[in-house]
Structures are given as C-alpha cells and as structure tokens.
Amino acid sequence: MNPRHYAWTELDQSHLQRHPIENAATIPSHWFTNPALFQDELQNLLRSHWQYVGHESQIPMTGDLIADDVLGVPLLVIRSADQTLRAMANVCRHRGGPLVKTRGIHRQRQLTCAYHAWSYNLEGQLLRAPKFEPRIKTDHDACSLPQFPVAIYSGLIFVRLNTDSPSPENSVDQWLSGIQERIAPIAISTMRFSRRVVYDVACNWKVYVDNYMEGYHIKPVHPGLSDILDLKGYTTSIDATKVLQYGPLTGADNPYHTDGAAYYYHVFPNLMLNILPGRMQVNAIVPVSVDRCQTIFDFYYDEPNAEKLTKKVQDDLEVSDLVQKEDIEICEHVQRGLQSGTYLCGRICPSEELGVFAFHNQLREAYGKIFSGGH
Ligand code: FES
Ligand SMILES: [Fe+2]
C-alpha cells in the first residue's frame, strides 16, 4: 500500500455514497482540484491500472524502443534480443540520469546514460560503470533498471507502473474483455498505426473523461457535428469497468462516410477506444497534474489502399481536431468553474448522463478503497 497524501474527511465519505440515478449528484469539486488527492489517485489508482504506450509494430526489431513519460515515470519499452518486450525505468541507477533523452521511437544496441555513461544491455542489466570498476562489478544485479509488467492486447502495448499492489484487473485481457466480441466483424488486430496527435489541456483528467461520457453537450459545444450526426440510435451501456456509447452510422451524411456503427468505449480509469468500420482511435487521457492533462490520439486504420488511406486520414484529422478544440475549450472553462469556490456538486441527467453516472460510481468505489487503505 502506498502512503496516502490527502486528508480524507467526513465530507468525502458522504460523497462516496451511491444513489439511484434520479437522485444522483456528481462527485464534488475538490476531487477535481485538490493536489494531495491527485497524488493519491496517481499512486493508488492510475499507476495500478494498465497504461497504453503504443503498438508493437512500432518496435519490431531487437533494440527498437519507445521512450515515453508515463504518469510521471520516464519509461522505456524495449524489444530485447529474445524478441519479448520489456518495460523499464529510463532512470540510471547511478544518479538518475536519462538513458534516452528524447521521447519517441529509437533503435539502440545498448543503453548508455547521457550523464556519466554507465551502460546497460537491452534487458536492463548494468554492463559498465566507467571508473567504478571493479568494485561495483559485484553489485551489477542491484544496479539493474527497475522493470514493469508489459502486456499486449491485439498489438496494443500496455504497461503497469505500480507493482506493489495487485491491479483490480490483473490481466489486460480481463480488463478489455468483451470489446473485440462486441465490435466484430471489426478486428482491432487488423488495424495499422498511422499517426499520433497530442493535445495539452488545462483541466483535471476527470473533467475530460466526464465530457467524453455524454452526448448531452454535442448541440451546444459542437454545432457543426450535431447537424451531421444522427443521435437517435445512440445508446449508452455500462459494466463494472467500461462504458460503451454506441451509435449506428446511417446514410452518407455522417462524417465518416461509411455504414456500420461507431463504438466509443471508456475503460476505467483513463483509456478510450473509438472504433468504427476500418478505423480506430486509441485515446489515452494522461494526467499531468491536478489541473492539467494530455490527450493522446493514436489513429489506426484498416485500409490497404494507400490513396484511400491518405484521404481518410486527412478527413479524420480535420473533423477530430475541430471537435477536440471545442471539447478542450469547454473542459478548461469547467475546470475554472470547479476551482471557483462557488460549486460543490451538480446533478446528473438520467436520460443523457448515464456514462458520467457510471464513471463517478467507479471513482467512488476506487476512492473508497484508497480511503479505507485497501485496494
Ligand atoms: S547518472 Fe547515469 S551514469 Fe551517472
Ligand atoms: Fe465533445
């Protein structure tokens, strides 16, 4: 169990209570604004869940690696000599220097620290510590880079950072269960990575998730989208860890110019999968601080024709960028509202905000465990 930072109060305890949706309130504003509570979330909730980092096709060869910062942890995911993927801290055991300085995809034969040139093999074991030898040689095992669990789901790579406590959902397959069956004949495994787009957003990560969870805001916030989206067939369904917003795509007027259906999955706590015929966006909401997050959009396609692919990507990026900017603007306003001291809790609209209701109850359950010291 990680230490708790936030002084959980009687008031918080009352907000842990669940109510039927007709009487339900939103979670309170200080859960979106308190920096100590954010630390508890990071340590006890987010780092205990699988975090998306990329696709295995991005690092096919020995020595290929993804360098990233995942929930405040500088991390490397490396294809090692035996072809397995390993995740390890990008933090040298000498005095904390970086083994890879820039985020992104790299290929290395070995890892050499940029500070004093300690070197490690692709499995994270110390090879050389210049000038220290031979004294430190006996200590090479203790000087290995800390490793983290890695899991692959239909080619998507996930890591989990908190190895002290078992995750509530131990395997990625269990965590994402039911999705592939539900979206068939669309197959995640046939999707090919196309590109990444990242946005910085000045709001708590949960504000952004709340916004994703409902179509109630579409008309006021996305007037362009509401003209072309047919919201009649939209449904929201929930289970313990997932909220699915489902919409049939009808006619030629929808922005994706395709028949079939759109599946918008939120998987607790911070992963979203937007899946449509022939395309998928993996949308990871990365908390940065109590009032900042990043939204990562990885665009994937199942489109063998290069010309058609280019056109699809261009069209999607345009629609997505406009919608994102509209969402970001409203989310940043909401964060200011939550920080204003004029607002504690709001109401949930039963016909429109089932997803928000489900997410808040998932948070209540997770916070209850943090509050009571369990997992
Ligand atoms: S911090 Fe890496 S070699 Fe000194
Ligand atoms: Fe939106």
Tab-separated table of C-alpha atoms in Angstrom, residues 23-290:
chain	number	residue	atom	x	y	z
A	23	ASN	CA	-31.245	11.376	-7.152
A	24	ALA	CA	-27.574	11.158	-8.001
A	25	ALA	CA	-25.161	14.032	-7.582
A	26	THR	CA	-21.851	14.455	-9.337
A	27	ILE	CA	-18.650	13.883	-7.401
A	28	PRO	CA	-17.581	17.024	-5.507
A	29	SER	CA	-15.439	19.763	-6.991
A	30	HIS	CA	-12.479	19.252	-4.650
A	31	TRP	CA	-11.980	15.779	-6.146
A	32	PHE	CA	-11.047	17.663	-9.318
A	33	THR	CA	-8.926	20.354	-7.690
A	34	ASN	CA	-7.055	19.080	-4.628
A	35	PRO	CA	-3.334	18.434	-5.346
A	36	ALA	CA	-2.901	15.948	-2.467
A	37	LEU	CA	-5.900	13.926	-3.623
A	38	PHE	CA	-4.371	13.936	-7.103
A	39	GLN	CA	-1.224	12.328	-5.639
A	40	ASP	CA	-3.358	9.596	-4.063
A	41	GLU	CA	-5.056	8.990	-7.397
A	42	LEU	CA	-1.758	8.806	-9.210
A	43	GLN	CA	-0.135	6.394	-6.776
A	44	ASN	CA	-3.067	4.218	-5.789
A	45	LEU	CA	-5.418	4.296	-8.757
A	46	LEU	CA	-3.809	5.282	-12.056
A	47	ARG	CA	-0.425	3.614	-11.633
A	48	SER	CA	-2.204	0.417	-10.600
A	49	HIS	CA	-4.048	0.226	-13.925
A	50	TRP	CA	-2.714	-0.623	-17.355
A	51	GLN	CA	-1.483	2.370	-19.326
A	52	TYR	CA	-1.368	2.479	-23.123
A	53	VAL	CA	2.023	3.257	-24.679
A	54	GLY	CA	1.835	2.295	-28.359
A	55	HIS	CA	1.715	-0.573	-30.850
A	56	GLU	CA	4.115	-3.469	-31.091
A	57	SER	CA	4.566	-2.872	-34.837
A	58	GLN	CA	6.353	0.381	-33.937
A	59	ILE	CA	9.219	-1.579	-32.377
A	60	PRO	CA	9.609	-4.736	-34.500
A	61	MET	CA	13.405	-5.291	-34.295
A	62	THR	CA	15.798	-6.106	-31.478
A	63	GLY	CA	16.827	-2.842	-29.818
A	64	ASP	CA	13.780	-0.900	-31.013
A	65	LEU	CA	12.264	1.045	-28.167
A	66	ILE	CA	9.586	3.531	-27.213
A	67	ALA	CA	10.752	6.238	-24.804
A	68	ASP	CA	7.915	7.967	-23.034
A	69	ASP	CA	6.860	9.556	-19.800
A	70	VAL	CA	4.016	7.525	-18.341
A	71	LEU	CA	2.214	9.095	-15.377
A	72	GLY	CA	5.383	10.900	-14.334
A	73	VAL	CA	7.659	7.885	-14.789
A	74	PRO	CA	10.292	8.118	-17.559
A	75	LEU	CA	9.921	4.760	-19.235
A	76	LEU	CA	11.442	2.607	-21.981
A	77	VAL	CA	9.607	-0.227	-23.694
A	78	ILE	CA	12.277	-2.256	-25.485
A	79	ARG	CA	12.267	-5.186	-27.911
A	80	SER	CA	15.019	-7.279	-26.373
A	81	ALA	CA	17.167	-9.945	-28.012
A	82	ASP	CA	14.713	-12.754	-27.265
A	83	GLN	CA	12.013	-10.650	-29.038
A	84	THR	CA	9.978	-10.103	-25.878
A	85	LEU	CA	9.011	-6.597	-24.847
A	86	ARG	CA	10.334	-5.227	-21.569
A	87	ALA	CA	9.383	-2.043	-19.807
A	88	MET	CA	11.999	-0.410	-17.595
A	89	ALA	CA	12.642	2.899	-15.938
A	90	ASN	CA	14.561	5.352	-18.113
A	91	VAL	CA	16.400	6.328	-14.946
A	92	CYS	CA	20.053	5.475	-14.444
A	93	ARG	CA	20.960	3.709	-11.214
A	94	HIS	CA	23.951	5.980	-10.683
A	95	ARG	CA	22.372	9.381	-10.082
A	96	GLY	CA	19.113	9.287	-12.000
A	97	GLY	CA	20.273	10.342	-15.457
A	98	PRO	CA	18.404	9.501	-18.677
A	99	LEU	CA	19.337	6.571	-20.880
A	100	VAL	CA	17.287	8.010	-23.733
A	101	LYS	CA	16.793	11.765	-23.721
A	102	THR	CA	14.038	12.289	-26.282
A	103	ARG	CA	10.615	10.751	-26.303
A	104	GLY	CA	9.596	8.646	-29.271
A	105	ILE	CA	10.838	5.626	-31.210
A	106	HIS	CA	14.558	4.781	-31.179
A	107	ARG	CA	16.837	1.865	-32.040
A	108	GLN	CA	19.770	1.092	-29.703
A	109	ARG	CA	22.302	-1.718	-29.379
A	110	GLN	CA	22.692	-0.937	-25.714
A	111	LEU	CA	21.587	1.815	-23.348
A	112	THR	CA	24.157	4.409	-22.330
A	113	CYS	CA	23.375	7.041	-19.753
A	114	ALA	CA	23.695	10.594	-21.050
A	115	TYR	CA	25.182	11.795	-17.740
A	116	HIS	CA	28.289	9.707	-16.909
A	117	ALA	CA	27.967	6.941	-19.498
A	118	TRP	CA	27.026	3.947	-17.395
A	119	SER	CA	25.805	1.380	-19.895
A	120	TYR	CA	23.120	-1.302	-19.742
A	121	ASN	CA	22.095	-4.124	-22.057
A	122	LEU	CA	18.653	-4.359	-23.659
A	123	GLU	CA	17.454	-6.408	-20.697
A	124	GLY	CA	18.303	-3.520	-18.371
A	125	GLN	CA	21.338	-5.115	-16.711
A	126	LEU	CA	24.350	-2.936	-15.952
A	127	LEU	CA	27.259	-3.634	-18.311
A	128	ARG	CA	29.804	-0.947	-17.460
A	129	ALA	CA	30.237	1.765	-14.874
A	130	PRO	CA	33.320	3.706	-16.017
A	131	LYS	CA	35.967	4.321	-13.318
A	132	PHE	CA	33.945	2.370	-10.723
A	133	GLU	CA	35.178	-0.994	-11.744
A	134	PRO	CA	35.967	-3.457	-10.452
A	135	ARG	CA	34.448	-2.532	-7.080
A	136	ILE	CA	30.873	-2.125	-8.351
A	137	LYS	CA	31.110	-5.192	-10.539
A	138	THR	CA	29.872	-7.409	-7.733
A	139	ASP	CA	26.816	-5.212	-7.430
A	140	HIS	CA	25.639	-5.390	-11.032
A	141	ASP	CA	22.371	-7.102	-10.151
A	142	ALA	CA	21.359	-4.376	-7.734
A	143	CYS	CA	22.169	-1.872	-10.469
A	144	SER	CA	19.682	-3.251	-12.993
A	145	LEU	CA	16.994	-0.922	-14.263
A	146	PRO	CA	13.660	-1.383	-12.456
A	147	GLN	CA	11.210	-3.343	-14.617
A	148	PHE	CA	7.462	-3.127	-15.002
A	149	PRO	CA	4.820	-5.528	-16.300
A	150	VAL	CA	4.071	-5.258	-20.040
A	151	ALA	CA	1.060	-6.743	-21.794
A	152	ILE	CA	-0.124	-6.836	-25.394
A	153	TYR	CA	-3.746	-6.747	-26.497
A	154	SER	CA	-4.253	-7.275	-30.250
A	155	GLY	CA	-0.936	-5.499	-30.852
A	156	LEU	CA	-1.548	-2.606	-28.433
A	157	ILE	CA	1.123	-2.280	-25.733
A	158	PHE	CA	0.215	-1.565	-22.117
A	159	VAL	CA	2.378	-1.158	-19.021
A	160	ARG	CA	1.576	-1.062	-15.340
A	161	LEU	CA	3.708	1.055	-13.041
A	162	ASN	CA	2.616	0.166	-9.547
A	163	THR	CA	3.974	-3.287	-8.937
A	164	ASP	CA	3.453	-3.120	-5.148
A	165	SER	CA	-0.249	-3.728	-5.232
A	166	PRO	CA	-2.171	-6.113	-7.437
A	167	SER	CA	-4.265	-4.350	-10.021
A	168	PRO	CA	-8.013	-4.738	-9.604
A	169	GLU	CA	-7.983	-6.213	-13.080
A	170	ASN	CA	-4.924	-8.349	-13.248
A	171	SER	CA	-4.674	-9.077	-16.930
A	172	VAL	CA	-5.167	-6.785	-19.883
A	173	ASP	CA	-7.382	-9.438	-21.467
A	174	GLN	CA	-9.679	-9.307	-18.473
A	175	TRP	CA	-9.598	-5.509	-18.328
A	176	LEU	CA	-10.568	-5.195	-22.003
A	177	SER	CA	-12.770	-8.292	-22.103
A	178	GLY	CA	-15.822	-8.266	-24.314
A	179	ILE	CA	-14.698	-5.413	-26.579
A	180	GLN	CA	-13.419	-7.475	-29.503
A	181	GLU	CA	-16.534	-9.690	-29.446
A	182	ARG	CA	-18.850	-6.682	-29.346
A	183	ILE	CA	-17.272	-4.834	-32.288
A	184	ALA	CA	-16.988	-7.876	-34.603
A	185	PRO	CA	-16.599	-8.083	-37.576
A	186	ILE	CA	-14.299	-5.107	-36.937
A	187	ALA	CA	-10.992	-6.510	-35.643
A	188	ILE	CA	-8.529	-4.491	-33.575
A	189	SER	CA	-5.726	-6.826	-34.650
A	190	THR	CA	-6.029	-5.742	-38.301
A	191	MET	CA	-5.670	-2.029	-37.515
A	192	ARG	CA	-2.383	-0.388	-38.538
A	193	PHE	CA	-0.870	2.555	-36.695
A	194	SER	CA	-0.980	5.763	-38.721
A	195	ARG	CA	-0.127	8.738	-36.522
A	196	ARG	CA	-0.223	10.324	-33.080
A	197	VAL	CA	-1.742	13.689	-32.192
A	198	VAL	CA	-1.319	15.081	-28.654
A	199	TYR	CA	-3.202	17.944	-27.011
A	200	ASP	CA	-2.343	19.727	-23.743
A	201	VAL	CA	-5.464	20.501	-21.773
A	202	ALA	CA	-5.701	22.747	-18.693
A	203	CYS	CA	-8.168	20.618	-16.776
A	204	ASN	CA	-8.191	17.694	-14.381
A	205	TRP	CA	-8.197	14.400	-16.289
A	206	LYS	CA	-11.631	13.517	-14.894
A	207	VAL	CA	-13.188	16.651	-16.390
A	208	TYR	CA	-12.086	15.420	-19.790
A	209	VAL	CA	-13.404	11.902	-19.132
A	210	ASP	CA	-16.748	13.291	-17.919
A	211	ASN	CA	-17.048	15.232	-21.149
A	212	TYR	CA	-16.376	12.103	-23.205
A	213	MET	CA	-19.095	10.231	-21.358
A	214	GLU	CA	-22.107	12.060	-22.720
A	215	GLY	CA	-23.624	13.399	-25.914
A	216	TYR	CA	-25.683	15.933	-23.953
A	217	HIS	CA	-23.168	18.661	-24.840
A	218	ILE	CA	-22.990	17.937	-28.565
A	219	LYS	CA	-25.502	20.504	-29.739
A	220	PRO	CA	-24.173	23.487	-27.728
A	221	VAL	CA	-20.468	22.625	-27.947
A	222	HIS	CA	-20.221	21.014	-31.408
A	223	PRO	CA	-22.894	22.716	-33.520
A	224	GLY	CA	-21.217	21.510	-36.729
A	225	LEU	CA	-21.249	17.919	-35.567
A	226	SER	CA	-24.823	17.916	-34.378
A	227	ASP	CA	-26.004	18.752	-37.905
A	228	ILE	CA	-24.410	15.665	-39.386
A	229	LEU	CA	-24.711	13.187	-36.536
A	230	ASP	CA	-27.864	11.171	-36.166
A	231	LEU	CA	-28.170	10.885	-32.398
A	232	LYS	CA	-31.438	8.955	-32.465
A	233	GLY	CA	-29.927	5.495	-32.328
A	234	TYR	CA	-27.361	6.359	-29.658
A	235	THR	CA	-27.275	4.147	-26.602
A	236	THR	CA	-25.036	4.007	-23.554
A	237	SER	CA	-24.371	0.738	-21.785
A	238	ILE	CA	-22.225	0.095	-18.740
A	239	ASP	CA	-20.486	-2.680	-16.891
A	240	ALA	CA	-18.117	-2.588	-13.906
A	241	THR	CA	-15.182	-1.042	-15.762
A	242	LYS	CA	-16.470	0.005	-19.177
A	243	VAL	CA	-18.912	2.480	-20.616
A	244	LEU	CA	-19.919	1.918	-24.230
A	245	GLN	CA	-21.581	4.650	-26.237
A	246	TYR	CA	-22.882	3.070	-29.415
A	247	GLY	CA	-24.242	4.793	-32.471
A	248	PRO	CA	-25.351	3.414	-35.808
A	249	LEU	CA	-23.852	5.263	-38.758
A	250	THR	CA	-26.605	5.876	-41.227
A	251	GLY	CA	-26.687	7.332	-44.701
A	252	ALA	CA	-23.883	9.123	-46.498
A	253	ASP	CA	-24.176	12.220	-44.334
A	254	ASN	CA	-22.221	11.010	-41.338
A	255	PRO	CA	-18.705	12.467	-41.061
A	256	TYR	CA	-17.088	9.074	-41.666
A	257	HIS	CA	-18.931	8.351	-44.925
A	258	THR	CA	-19.399	4.736	-44.008
A	259	ASP	CA	-22.151	2.394	-42.978
A	260	GLY	CA	-21.954	0.333	-39.814
A	261	ALA	CA	-21.669	1.583	-36.282
A	262	ALA	CA	-19.462	3.673	-34.026
A	263	TYR	CA	-18.330	2.288	-30.682
A	264	TYR	CA	-16.987	4.729	-28.128
A	265	TYR	CA	-15.508	2.803	-25.224
A	266	HIS	CA	-14.258	4.244	-21.987
A	267	VAL	CA	-12.291	1.713	-19.966
A	268	PHE	CA	-11.757	2.742	-16.378
A	269	PRO	CA	-9.868	4.762	-15.465
A	270	ASN	CA	-8.248	6.623	-18.380
A	271	LEU	CA	-8.423	4.738	-21.678
A	272	MET	CA	-10.795	5.378	-24.537
A	273	LEU	CA	-11.193	3.428	-27.752
A	274	ASN	CA	-13.139	4.978	-30.592
A	275	ILE	CA	-13.828	2.183	-33.048
A	276	LEU	CA	-15.545	2.490	-36.422
A	277	PRO	CA	-15.510	0.330	-39.540
A	278	GLY	CA	-11.943	0.454	-40.872
A	279	ARG	CA	-10.593	2.813	-38.235
A	280	MET	CA	-9.829	3.185	-34.570
A	281	GLN	CA	-8.539	5.943	-32.344
A	282	VAL	CA	-6.806	4.928	-29.160
A	283	ASN	CA	-7.338	7.897	-26.902
A	284	ALA	CA	-5.333	7.896	-23.676
A	285	ILE	CA	-6.029	10.610	-21.127
A	286	VAL	CA	-2.772	11.217	-19.319
A	287	PRO	CA	-2.998	13.109	-16.037
A	288	VAL	CA	-0.103	15.561	-15.706
A	289	SER	CA	-1.058	17.491	-12.578
A	290	VAL	CA	-4.263	18.184	-10.702
